[in-house]
Coordinates of C-alpha atoms and ligand atoms in Angstrom, one line a residue:
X1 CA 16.6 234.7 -74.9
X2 CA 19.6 232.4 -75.1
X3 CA 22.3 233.0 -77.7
X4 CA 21.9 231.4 -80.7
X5 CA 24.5 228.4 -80.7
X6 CA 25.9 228.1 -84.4
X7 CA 26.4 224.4 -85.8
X8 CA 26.4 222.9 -89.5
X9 CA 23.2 220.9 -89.3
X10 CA 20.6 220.5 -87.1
X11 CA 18.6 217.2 -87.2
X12 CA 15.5 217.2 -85.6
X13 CA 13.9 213.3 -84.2
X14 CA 16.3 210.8 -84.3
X15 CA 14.4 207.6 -85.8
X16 CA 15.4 205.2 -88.5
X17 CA 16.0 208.1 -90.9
X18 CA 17.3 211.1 -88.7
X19 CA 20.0 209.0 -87.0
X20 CA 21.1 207.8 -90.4
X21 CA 21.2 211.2 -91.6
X22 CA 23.0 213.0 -88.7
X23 CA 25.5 210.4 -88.4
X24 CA 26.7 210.0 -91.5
X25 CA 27.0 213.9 -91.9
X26 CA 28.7 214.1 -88.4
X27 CA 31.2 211.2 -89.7
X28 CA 31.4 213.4 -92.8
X29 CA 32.9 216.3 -90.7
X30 CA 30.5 218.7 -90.3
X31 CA 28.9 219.8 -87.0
X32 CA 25.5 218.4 -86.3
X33 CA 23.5 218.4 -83.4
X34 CA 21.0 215.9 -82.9
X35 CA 17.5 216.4 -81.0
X36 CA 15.5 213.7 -79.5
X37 CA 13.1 213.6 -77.4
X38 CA 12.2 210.2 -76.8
X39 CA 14.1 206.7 -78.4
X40 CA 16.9 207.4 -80.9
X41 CA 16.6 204.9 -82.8
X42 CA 13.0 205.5 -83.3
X43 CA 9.9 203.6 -83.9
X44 CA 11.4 200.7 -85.8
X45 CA 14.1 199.0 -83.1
X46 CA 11.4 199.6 -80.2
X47 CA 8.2 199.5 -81.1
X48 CA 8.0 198.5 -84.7
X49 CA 9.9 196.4 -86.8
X50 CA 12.5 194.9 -85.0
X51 CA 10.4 193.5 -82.1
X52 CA 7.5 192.6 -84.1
X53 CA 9.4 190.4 -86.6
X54 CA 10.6 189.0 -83.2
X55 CA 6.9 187.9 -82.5
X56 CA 6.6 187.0 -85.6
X57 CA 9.6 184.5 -86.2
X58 CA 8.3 182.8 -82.5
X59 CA 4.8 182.6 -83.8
X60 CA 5.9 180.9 -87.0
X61 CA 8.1 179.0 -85.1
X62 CA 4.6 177.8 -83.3
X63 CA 2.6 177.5 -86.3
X64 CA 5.6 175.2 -88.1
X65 CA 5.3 173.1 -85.8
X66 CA 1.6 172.4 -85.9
X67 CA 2.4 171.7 -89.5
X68 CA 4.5 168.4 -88.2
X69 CA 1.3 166.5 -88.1
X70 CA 0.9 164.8 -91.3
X71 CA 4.5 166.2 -92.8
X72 CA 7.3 164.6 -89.6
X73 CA 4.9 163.0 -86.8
X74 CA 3.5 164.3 -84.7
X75 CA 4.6 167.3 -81.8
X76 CA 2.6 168.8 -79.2
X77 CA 2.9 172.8 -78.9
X78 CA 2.7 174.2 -76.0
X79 CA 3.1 178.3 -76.4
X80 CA 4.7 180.2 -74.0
X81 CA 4.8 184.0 -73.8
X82 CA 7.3 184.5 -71.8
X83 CA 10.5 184.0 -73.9
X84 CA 9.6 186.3 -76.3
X85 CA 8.5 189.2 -74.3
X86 CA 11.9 188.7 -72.8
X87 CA 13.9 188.6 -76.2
X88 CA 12.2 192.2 -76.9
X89 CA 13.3 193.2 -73.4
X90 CA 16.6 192.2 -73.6
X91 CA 18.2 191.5 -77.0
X92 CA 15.5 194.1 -79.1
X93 CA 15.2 197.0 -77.2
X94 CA 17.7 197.3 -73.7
X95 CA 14.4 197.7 -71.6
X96 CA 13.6 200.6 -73.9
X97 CA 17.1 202.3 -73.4
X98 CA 18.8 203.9 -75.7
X99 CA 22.2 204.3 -74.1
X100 CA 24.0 201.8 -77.2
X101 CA 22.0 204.5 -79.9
X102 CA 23.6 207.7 -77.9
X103 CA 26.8 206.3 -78.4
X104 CA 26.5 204.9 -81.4
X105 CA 25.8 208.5 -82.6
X106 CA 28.2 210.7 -80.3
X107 CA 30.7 207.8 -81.3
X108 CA 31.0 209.4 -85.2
X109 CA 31.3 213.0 -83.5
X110 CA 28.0 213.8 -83.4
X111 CA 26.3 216.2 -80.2
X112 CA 22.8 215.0 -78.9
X113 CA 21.1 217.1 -77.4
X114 CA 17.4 215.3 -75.2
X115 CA 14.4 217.2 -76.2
X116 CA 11.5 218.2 -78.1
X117 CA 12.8 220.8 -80.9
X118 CA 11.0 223.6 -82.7
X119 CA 12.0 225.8 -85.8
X120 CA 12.6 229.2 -84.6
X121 CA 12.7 230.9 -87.4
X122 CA 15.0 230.6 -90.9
X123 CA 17.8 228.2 -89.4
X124 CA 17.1 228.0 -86.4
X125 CA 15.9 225.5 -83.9
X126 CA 14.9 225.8 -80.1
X127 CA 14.9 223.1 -77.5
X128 CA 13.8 224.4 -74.5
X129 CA 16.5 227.1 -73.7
X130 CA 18.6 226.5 -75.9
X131 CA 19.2 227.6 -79.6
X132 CA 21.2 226.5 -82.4
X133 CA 22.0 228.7 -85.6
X134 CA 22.2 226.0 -88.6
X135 CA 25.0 227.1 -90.8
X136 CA 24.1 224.5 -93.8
X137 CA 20.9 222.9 -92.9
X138 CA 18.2 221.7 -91.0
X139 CA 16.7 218.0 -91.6
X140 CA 13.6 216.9 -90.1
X141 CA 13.1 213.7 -89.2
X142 CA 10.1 213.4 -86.7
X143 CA 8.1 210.5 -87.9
X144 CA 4.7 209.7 -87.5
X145 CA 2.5 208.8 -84.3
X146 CA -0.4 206.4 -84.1
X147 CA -3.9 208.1 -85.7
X148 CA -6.2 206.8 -83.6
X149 CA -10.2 207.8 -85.2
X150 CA -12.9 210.0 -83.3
X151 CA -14.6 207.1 -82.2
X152 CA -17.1 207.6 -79.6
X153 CA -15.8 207.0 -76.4
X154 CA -12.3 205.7 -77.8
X155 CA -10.2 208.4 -76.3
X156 CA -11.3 207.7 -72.6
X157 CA -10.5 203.9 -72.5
X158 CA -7.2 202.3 -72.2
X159 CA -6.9 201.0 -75.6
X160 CA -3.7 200.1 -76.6
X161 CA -1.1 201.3 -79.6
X162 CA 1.7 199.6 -81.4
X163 CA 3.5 200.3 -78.2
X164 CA 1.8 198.4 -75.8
X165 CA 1.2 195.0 -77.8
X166 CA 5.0 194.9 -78.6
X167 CA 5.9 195.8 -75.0
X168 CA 3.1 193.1 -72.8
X169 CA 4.4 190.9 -70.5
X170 CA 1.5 188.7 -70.2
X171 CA -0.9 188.2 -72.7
X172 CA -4.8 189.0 -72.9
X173 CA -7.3 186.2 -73.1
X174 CA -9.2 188.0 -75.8
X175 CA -8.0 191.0 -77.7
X176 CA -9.7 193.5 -80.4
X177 CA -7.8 194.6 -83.1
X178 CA -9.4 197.8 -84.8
X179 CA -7.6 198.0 -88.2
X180 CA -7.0 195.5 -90.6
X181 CA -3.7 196.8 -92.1
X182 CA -0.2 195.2 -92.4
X183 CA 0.4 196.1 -88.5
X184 CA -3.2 194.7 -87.3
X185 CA -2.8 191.7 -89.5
X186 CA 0.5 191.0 -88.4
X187 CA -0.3 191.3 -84.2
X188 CA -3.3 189.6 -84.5
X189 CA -1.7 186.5 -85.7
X190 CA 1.1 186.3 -83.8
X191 CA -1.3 186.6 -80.7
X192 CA -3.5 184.1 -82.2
X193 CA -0.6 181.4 -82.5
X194 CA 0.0 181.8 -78.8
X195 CA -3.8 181.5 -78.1
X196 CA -5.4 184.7 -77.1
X197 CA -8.8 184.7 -79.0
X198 CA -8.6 187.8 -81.6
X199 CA -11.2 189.6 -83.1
X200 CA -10.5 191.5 -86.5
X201 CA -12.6 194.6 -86.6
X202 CA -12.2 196.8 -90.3
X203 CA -13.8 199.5 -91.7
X204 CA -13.1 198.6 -95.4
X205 CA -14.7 195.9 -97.3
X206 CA -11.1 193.9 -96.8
X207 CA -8.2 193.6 -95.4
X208 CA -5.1 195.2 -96.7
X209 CA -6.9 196.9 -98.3
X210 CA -3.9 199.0 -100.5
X211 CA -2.7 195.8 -101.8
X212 CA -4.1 193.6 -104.7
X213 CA -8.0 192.0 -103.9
X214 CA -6.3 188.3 -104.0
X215 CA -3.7 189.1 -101.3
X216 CA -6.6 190.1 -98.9
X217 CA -8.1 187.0 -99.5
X218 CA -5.3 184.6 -98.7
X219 CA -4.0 186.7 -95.6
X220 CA -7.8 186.9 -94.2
X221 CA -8.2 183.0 -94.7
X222 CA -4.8 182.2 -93.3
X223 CA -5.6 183.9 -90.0
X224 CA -8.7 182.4 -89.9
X225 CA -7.1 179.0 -90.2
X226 CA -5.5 180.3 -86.7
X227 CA -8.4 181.1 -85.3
X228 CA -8.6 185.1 -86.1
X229 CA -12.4 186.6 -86.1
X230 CA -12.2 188.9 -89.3
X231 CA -15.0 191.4 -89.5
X232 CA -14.9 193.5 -93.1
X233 CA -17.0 196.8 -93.5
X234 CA -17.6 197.1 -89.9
X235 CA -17.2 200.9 -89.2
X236 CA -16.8 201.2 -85.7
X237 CA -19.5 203.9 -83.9
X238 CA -18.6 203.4 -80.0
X239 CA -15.9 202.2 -77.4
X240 CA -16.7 201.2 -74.2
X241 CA -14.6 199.6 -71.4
X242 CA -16.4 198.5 -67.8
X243 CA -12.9 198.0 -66.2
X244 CA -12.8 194.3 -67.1
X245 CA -12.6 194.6 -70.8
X246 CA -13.9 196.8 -73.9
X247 CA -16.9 196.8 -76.2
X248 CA -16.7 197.5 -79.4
X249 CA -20.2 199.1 -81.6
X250 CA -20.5 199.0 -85.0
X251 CA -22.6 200.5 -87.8
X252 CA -25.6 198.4 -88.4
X253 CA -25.7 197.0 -84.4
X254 CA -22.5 194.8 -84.6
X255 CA -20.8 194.1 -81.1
X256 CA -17.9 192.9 -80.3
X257 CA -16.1 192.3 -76.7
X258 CA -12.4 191.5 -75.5
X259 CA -10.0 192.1 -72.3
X260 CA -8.0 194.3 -74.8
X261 CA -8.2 196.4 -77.3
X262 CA -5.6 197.5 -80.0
X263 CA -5.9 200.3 -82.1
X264 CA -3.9 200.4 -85.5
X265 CA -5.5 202.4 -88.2
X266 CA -3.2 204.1 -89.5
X267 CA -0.2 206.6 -88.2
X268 CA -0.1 211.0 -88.7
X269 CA 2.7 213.1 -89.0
X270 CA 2.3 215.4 -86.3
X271 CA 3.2 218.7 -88.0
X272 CA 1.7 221.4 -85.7
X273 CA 4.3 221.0 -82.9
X274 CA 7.3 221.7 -85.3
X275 CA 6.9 225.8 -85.5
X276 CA 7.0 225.6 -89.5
X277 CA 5.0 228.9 -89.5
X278 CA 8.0 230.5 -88.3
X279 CA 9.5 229.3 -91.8
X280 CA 6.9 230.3 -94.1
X281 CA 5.4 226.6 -94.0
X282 CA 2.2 225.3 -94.0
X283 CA 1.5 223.3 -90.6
X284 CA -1.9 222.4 -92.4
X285 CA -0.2 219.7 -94.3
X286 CA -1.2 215.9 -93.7
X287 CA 2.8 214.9 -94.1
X288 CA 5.6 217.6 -95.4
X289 CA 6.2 218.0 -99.0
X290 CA 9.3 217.5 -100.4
X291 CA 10.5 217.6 -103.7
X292 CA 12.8 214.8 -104.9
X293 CA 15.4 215.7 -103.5
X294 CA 13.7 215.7 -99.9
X295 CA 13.6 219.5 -99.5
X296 CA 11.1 221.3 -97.8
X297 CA 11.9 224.9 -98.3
X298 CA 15.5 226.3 -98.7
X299 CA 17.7 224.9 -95.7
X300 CA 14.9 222.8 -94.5
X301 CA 14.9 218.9 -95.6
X302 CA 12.7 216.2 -94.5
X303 CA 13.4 212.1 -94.5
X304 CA 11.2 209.1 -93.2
X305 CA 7.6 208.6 -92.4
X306 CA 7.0 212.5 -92.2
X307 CA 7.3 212.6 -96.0
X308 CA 4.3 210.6 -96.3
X309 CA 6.2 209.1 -98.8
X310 CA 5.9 205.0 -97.6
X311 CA 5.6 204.3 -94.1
X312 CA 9.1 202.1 -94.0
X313 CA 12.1 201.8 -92.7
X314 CA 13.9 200.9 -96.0
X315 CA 12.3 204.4 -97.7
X316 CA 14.0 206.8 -94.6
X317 CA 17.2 204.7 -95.5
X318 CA 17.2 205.6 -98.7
X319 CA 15.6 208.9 -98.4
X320 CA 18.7 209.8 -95.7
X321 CA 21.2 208.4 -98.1
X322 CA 19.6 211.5 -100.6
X323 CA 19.9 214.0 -97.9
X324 CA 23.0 213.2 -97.1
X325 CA 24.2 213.6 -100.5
X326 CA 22.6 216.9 -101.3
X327 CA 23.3 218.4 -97.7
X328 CA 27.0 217.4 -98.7
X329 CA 26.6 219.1 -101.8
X330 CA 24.8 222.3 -100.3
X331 CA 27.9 222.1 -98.4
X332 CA 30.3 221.7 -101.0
X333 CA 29.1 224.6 -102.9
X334 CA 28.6 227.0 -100.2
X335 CA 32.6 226.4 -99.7
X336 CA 33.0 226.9 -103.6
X337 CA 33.2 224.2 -104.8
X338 CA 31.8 221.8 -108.3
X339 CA 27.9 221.3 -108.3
X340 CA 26.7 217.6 -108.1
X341 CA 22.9 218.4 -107.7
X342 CA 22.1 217.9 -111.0
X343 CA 24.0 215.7 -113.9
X344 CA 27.5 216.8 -113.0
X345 CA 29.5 214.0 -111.4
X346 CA 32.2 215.1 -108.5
X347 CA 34.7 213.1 -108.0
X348 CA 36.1 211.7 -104.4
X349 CA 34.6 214.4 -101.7
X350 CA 32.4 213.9 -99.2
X351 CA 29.6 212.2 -100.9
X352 CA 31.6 209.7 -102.3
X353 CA 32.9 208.9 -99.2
X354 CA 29.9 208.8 -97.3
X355 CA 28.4 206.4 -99.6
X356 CA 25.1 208.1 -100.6
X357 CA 22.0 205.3 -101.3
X358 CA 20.4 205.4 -104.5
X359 CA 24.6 206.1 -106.0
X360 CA 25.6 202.7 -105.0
X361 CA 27.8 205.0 -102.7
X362 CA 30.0 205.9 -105.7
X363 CA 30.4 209.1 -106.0
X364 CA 28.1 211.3 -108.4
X365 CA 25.4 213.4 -109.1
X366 CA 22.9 214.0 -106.1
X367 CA 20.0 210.9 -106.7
X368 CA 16.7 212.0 -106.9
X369 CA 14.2 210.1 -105.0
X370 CA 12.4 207.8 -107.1
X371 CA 9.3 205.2 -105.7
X372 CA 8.3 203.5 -109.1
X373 CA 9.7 200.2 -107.4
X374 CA 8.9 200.9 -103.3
X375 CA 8.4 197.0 -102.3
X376 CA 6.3 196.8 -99.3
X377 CA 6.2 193.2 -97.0
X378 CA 3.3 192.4 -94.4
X379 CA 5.2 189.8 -92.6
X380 CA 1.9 187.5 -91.7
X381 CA 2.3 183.9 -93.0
X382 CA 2.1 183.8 -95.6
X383 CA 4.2 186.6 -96.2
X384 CA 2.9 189.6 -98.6
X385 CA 5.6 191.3 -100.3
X386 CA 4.2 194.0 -103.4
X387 CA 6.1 196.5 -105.0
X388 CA 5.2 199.6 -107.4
X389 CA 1.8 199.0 -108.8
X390 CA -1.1 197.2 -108.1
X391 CA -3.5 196.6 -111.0
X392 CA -6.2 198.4 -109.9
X393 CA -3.8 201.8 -109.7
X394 CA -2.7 200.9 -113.0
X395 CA -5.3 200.4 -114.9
X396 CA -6.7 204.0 -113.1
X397 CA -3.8 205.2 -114.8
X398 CA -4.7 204.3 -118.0
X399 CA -2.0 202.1 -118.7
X400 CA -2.5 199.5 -121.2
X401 CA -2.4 197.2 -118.0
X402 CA -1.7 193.2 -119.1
X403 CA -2.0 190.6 -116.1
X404 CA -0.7 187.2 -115.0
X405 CA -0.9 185.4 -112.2
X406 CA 0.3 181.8 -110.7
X407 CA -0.9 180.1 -107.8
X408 CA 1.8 178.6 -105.5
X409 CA 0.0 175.5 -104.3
X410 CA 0.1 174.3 -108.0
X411 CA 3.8 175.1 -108.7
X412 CA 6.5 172.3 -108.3
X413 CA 7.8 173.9 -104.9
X414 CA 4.3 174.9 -103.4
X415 CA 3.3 171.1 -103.6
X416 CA 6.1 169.9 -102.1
X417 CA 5.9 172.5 -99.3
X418 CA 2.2 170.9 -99.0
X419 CA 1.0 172.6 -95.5
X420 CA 1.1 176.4 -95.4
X421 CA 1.7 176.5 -99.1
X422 CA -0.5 179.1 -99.8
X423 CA 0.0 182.2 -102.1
X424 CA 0.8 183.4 -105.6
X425 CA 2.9 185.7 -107.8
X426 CA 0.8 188.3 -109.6
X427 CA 2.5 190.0 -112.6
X428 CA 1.3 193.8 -113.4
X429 CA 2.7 195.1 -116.9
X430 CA 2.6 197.9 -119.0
X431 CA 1.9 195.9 -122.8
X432 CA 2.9 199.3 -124.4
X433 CA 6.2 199.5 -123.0
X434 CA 6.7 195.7 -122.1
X435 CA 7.8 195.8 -118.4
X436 CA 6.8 194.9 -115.1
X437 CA 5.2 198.0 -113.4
X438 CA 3.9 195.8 -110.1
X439 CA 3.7 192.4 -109.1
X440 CA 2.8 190.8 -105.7
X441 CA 4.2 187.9 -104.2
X442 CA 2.8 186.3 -101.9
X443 CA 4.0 182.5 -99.8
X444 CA 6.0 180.8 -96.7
X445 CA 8.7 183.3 -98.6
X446 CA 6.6 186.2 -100.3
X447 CA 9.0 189.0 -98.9
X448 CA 11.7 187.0 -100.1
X449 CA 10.6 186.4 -103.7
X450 CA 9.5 189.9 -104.0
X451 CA 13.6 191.0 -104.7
X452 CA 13.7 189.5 -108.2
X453 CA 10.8 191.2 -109.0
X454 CA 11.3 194.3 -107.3
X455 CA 14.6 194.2 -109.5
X456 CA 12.4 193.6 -112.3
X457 CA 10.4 196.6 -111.9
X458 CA 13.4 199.1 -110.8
X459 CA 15.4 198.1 -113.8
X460 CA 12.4 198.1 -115.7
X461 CA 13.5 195.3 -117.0
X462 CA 11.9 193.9 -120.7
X463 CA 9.6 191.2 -120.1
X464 CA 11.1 189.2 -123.3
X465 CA 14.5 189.0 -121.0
X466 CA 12.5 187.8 -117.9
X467 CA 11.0 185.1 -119.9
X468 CA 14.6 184.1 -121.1
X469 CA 15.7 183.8 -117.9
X470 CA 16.7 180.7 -115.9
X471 CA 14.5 180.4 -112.7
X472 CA 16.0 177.8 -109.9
X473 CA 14.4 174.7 -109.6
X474 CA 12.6 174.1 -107.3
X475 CA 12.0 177.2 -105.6
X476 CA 8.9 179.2 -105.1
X477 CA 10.3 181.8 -107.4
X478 CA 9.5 180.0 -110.3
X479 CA 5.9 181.0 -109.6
X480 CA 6.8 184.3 -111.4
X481 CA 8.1 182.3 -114.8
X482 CA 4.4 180.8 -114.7
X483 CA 3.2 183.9 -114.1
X484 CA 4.9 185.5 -116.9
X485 CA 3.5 182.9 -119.4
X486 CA -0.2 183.7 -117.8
X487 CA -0.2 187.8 -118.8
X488 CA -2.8 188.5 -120.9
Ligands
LIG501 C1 4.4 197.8 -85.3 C2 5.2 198.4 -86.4 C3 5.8 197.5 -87.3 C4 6.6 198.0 -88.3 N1 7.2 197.1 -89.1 C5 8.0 197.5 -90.2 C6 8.7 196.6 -91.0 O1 8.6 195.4 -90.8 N2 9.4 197.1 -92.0 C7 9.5 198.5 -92.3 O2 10.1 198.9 -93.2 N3 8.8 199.4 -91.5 C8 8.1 198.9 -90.4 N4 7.4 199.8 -89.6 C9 7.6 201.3 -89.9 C10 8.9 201.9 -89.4 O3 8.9 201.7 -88.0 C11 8.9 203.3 -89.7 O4 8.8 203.5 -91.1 C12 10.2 204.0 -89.3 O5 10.4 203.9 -87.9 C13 10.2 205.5 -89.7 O6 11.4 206.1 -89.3 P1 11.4 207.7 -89.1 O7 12.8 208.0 -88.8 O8 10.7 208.3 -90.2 O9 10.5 207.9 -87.9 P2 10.4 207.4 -86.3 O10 11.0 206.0 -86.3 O11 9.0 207.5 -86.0 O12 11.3 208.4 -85.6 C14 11.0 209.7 -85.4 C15 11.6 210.2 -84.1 O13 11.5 211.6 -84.0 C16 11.3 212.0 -82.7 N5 10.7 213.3 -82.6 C17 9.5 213.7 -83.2 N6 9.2 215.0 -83.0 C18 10.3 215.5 -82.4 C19 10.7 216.7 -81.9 N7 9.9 217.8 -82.2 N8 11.8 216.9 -81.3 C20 12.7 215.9 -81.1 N9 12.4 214.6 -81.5 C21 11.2 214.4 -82.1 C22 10.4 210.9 -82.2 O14 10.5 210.8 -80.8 C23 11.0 209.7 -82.9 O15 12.0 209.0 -82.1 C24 6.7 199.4 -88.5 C25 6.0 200.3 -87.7 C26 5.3 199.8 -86.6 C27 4.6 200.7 -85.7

């Protein structure tokens, strides 16, 4: 067996959150190797957000121009794929190379090592041959993969993932979406706008399901108005594909048939593969459990979609700034120096310096991870932004749950907009305490709206201030001042 190499901190996957983590300690001083074995960068740049908001901004680009007639004129469309799968080649993703993210990471002083990693053992991690001794830490970092279901037949077609909708050169003529989520949603209208005929297949009695009822119902009827087949409650039983295209069975004798099929119900962390057994953790898990501080077990952390703690980039951000903080800290103290993991504040050091989210990057007490205000955006269009609550979860909660809710199409700015006006602000609050605990916002600028209010609910703000505010005029925020005068 190879000597163990001995380093500071070992990160293990280098996605959205790993990369943020290992740099910044790396550009703190410390030693860190990081392990990847596919991307760094991750799922986001390549096969997630970045090049699907690029589909996205084209499709809209499409569908705003449909909206001429009747507003400008008149303007004939004429979609073209081509331009946008070459946008994702070239300006998104490098042809899927990572050479800029290698050096973006060895340029803080950080060591990459290409690979699939392991835990060997208290500290240690194996990749391949080699082995490296963790002085201060190991952080895990290794994401989630698509979770495809045990349909029938599934397994031995050549449906697609994430991966291959964002990366297709040429589109389908037809194309199956199984899963009605935020991803499904999203794919199936952009391909919609450029004309390939979609089919919305879902196993739950609506779409986006996890957000409030009245979202599902706008989003479902704004891809219809593109053309989007939405089937609710449809579990699916059997896949089939003839080498032309795939058939899709359903409980109850529904059939459905397309060129392609696209399979996005849901994503798994992918635990087995990471040797936690060798550190006295259960493999068993669905994600890793961390405590609020992102730990796992003593040396180990974890930050991003592996926590299970909110599939988005924006929670491994601000996840890595916490474990950057506390690693610090760990770090600090082993040297002998002040604790900052609970109220005590440090000044200067490391973790002031590397600017730990959640601080505001002052320097402090370790943050503890906190998702009371998580905002979440399903960038179809209308946009559906959410954060904290819905008012179903609340009201399960037993909170003394008030509601209010304003259309957009009847508000000052939403009439104006006239076509593609569609969407609301809907205001959860706890009456006892008199703050926002939820609100969704969706519109032409739902994710956009959704700050103020995800400020709202962060700050837990009192709802006698938000009513005092002044709201712009005329902007679709304004919804939420009509909103606010609605809870009951
Ligand atoms: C189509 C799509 C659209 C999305 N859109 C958005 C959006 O608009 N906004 C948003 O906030 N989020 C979005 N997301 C989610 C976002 O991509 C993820 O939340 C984010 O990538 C999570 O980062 P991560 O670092 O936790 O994991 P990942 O990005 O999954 O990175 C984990 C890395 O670990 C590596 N790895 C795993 N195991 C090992 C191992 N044993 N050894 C070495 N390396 C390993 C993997 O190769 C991978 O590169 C989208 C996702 C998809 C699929």
């Amino acid at each position: 067996m190879a000597e163990p190499e001995v380093v500071d901190v070992v990160v293990v996957g280098l996605g959205v959150g790993g990369e943020e983590v290992a740099g910044r300690l790396a550009e703190a001083g410390l030693t860190v190797v990081g392990v990847e074995r596919d991307l760094v960068g991750g799922e986001c740049p390549y096969w997630g957000c970045i090049p699907s908001k690029m589909m996205i901004r084209a499709a809209n680009a499409i569908a705003e121009a449909r909206r001429i007639d009747g507003l400008a004129g008149a303007a004939e469309v004429r979609p073209d794929w081509a331009p946008v799968a070459k946008r994702i080649r070239e300006e998104a993703t490098d042809t899927w190379d990572d050479t800029v993210a290698v050096e973006r990471f060895t340029g803080k002083g950080g060591r990459f090592v290409r690979g699939s990693a392991r835990l060997d053992g208290l500290g240690r991690v194996r990749v391949g041959e080699r082995v490296f001794q963790a002085r201060h830490g190991i952080v895990l970092g290794t994401g989630t993969k698509p979770s495809v279901p045990p349909v029938d037949g599934l397994a031995d077609t050549p449906y697609w993932t994430n991966r291959q909708a964002i990366e297709v050169e040429e589109l389908p003529e037809s194309l199956l979406v199984l899963g009605g989520g935020a991803i499904g949603l999203e794919l199936a209208q952009v391909f919609a706008r450029f004309g390939v005929r979609v089919t919305v297949v879902e196993a739950a009695d609506r779409v986006l399901a996890v957000e409030e009822p009245e979202a599902s119902e706008v989003a479902a009827a704004a891809l219809r108005a593109d053309g989007v087949e939405i089937h609710t409650g449809v579990r699916a039983e059997r896949v089939g594909h003839d080498g032309r295209g795939f058939t899709l069975r359903g409980a109850g004798g529904a059939r459905f048939t397309a060129e392609r099929l696209l399979v996005v119900t849901g994503r798994r962390a992918h635990l087995d593969e990471l040797g936690l057994d060798t550190v006295g953790v259960d493999a068993g898990q669905r994600y890793l459990a961390v405590d609020d501080r992102l730990h796992v077990t003593e040396g180990i952390w974890a930050v991003g979609d592996v926590t299970g703690e909110g599939a988005f980039t924006h929670v491994a951000m601000y996840q890595a700034g916490i474990v950057v903080a506390d690693v610090l800290d760990h770090v600090r103290r082993a040297d002998g120096g002040p604790d900052a993991s609970g109220t005590a504040r440090v000044t200067g050091g490391a973790v002031g310096a590397s600017g730990a989210a959640g601080t505001g990057g002052s320097a402090g007490a370790v943050p503890r991870a906190d998702y009371r205000a998580l905002p979440r955006v399903t960038f179809t269009d209308p946009e559906v932004g959410a954060v904290g609550l819905t008012e179903r979860q609340a009201r399960e909660r037993g909170i003394n749950v008030q509601v209010g809710l304003s259309e957009l199409p009847s508000s000052a700015r939403g009439w104006i907009h006239k076509s593609g006006n569609e969407g609301f602000v809907k205001l959860v609050a706890d009456a006892d305490r008199g703050v926002l605990i939820g609100a969704t916002s969706v519109g032409p600028a739902g994710g956009e709206v959704l700050s103020g209010l995800a400020v709202a609910v962060h700050a837990a703000v009192p709802l006698g201030r938000l009513r005092q505010m002044i709201y712009a005029y005329p902007t679709f925020h304004r919804a939420i001042e009509d909103a606010l005068r609605n809870l009951r």
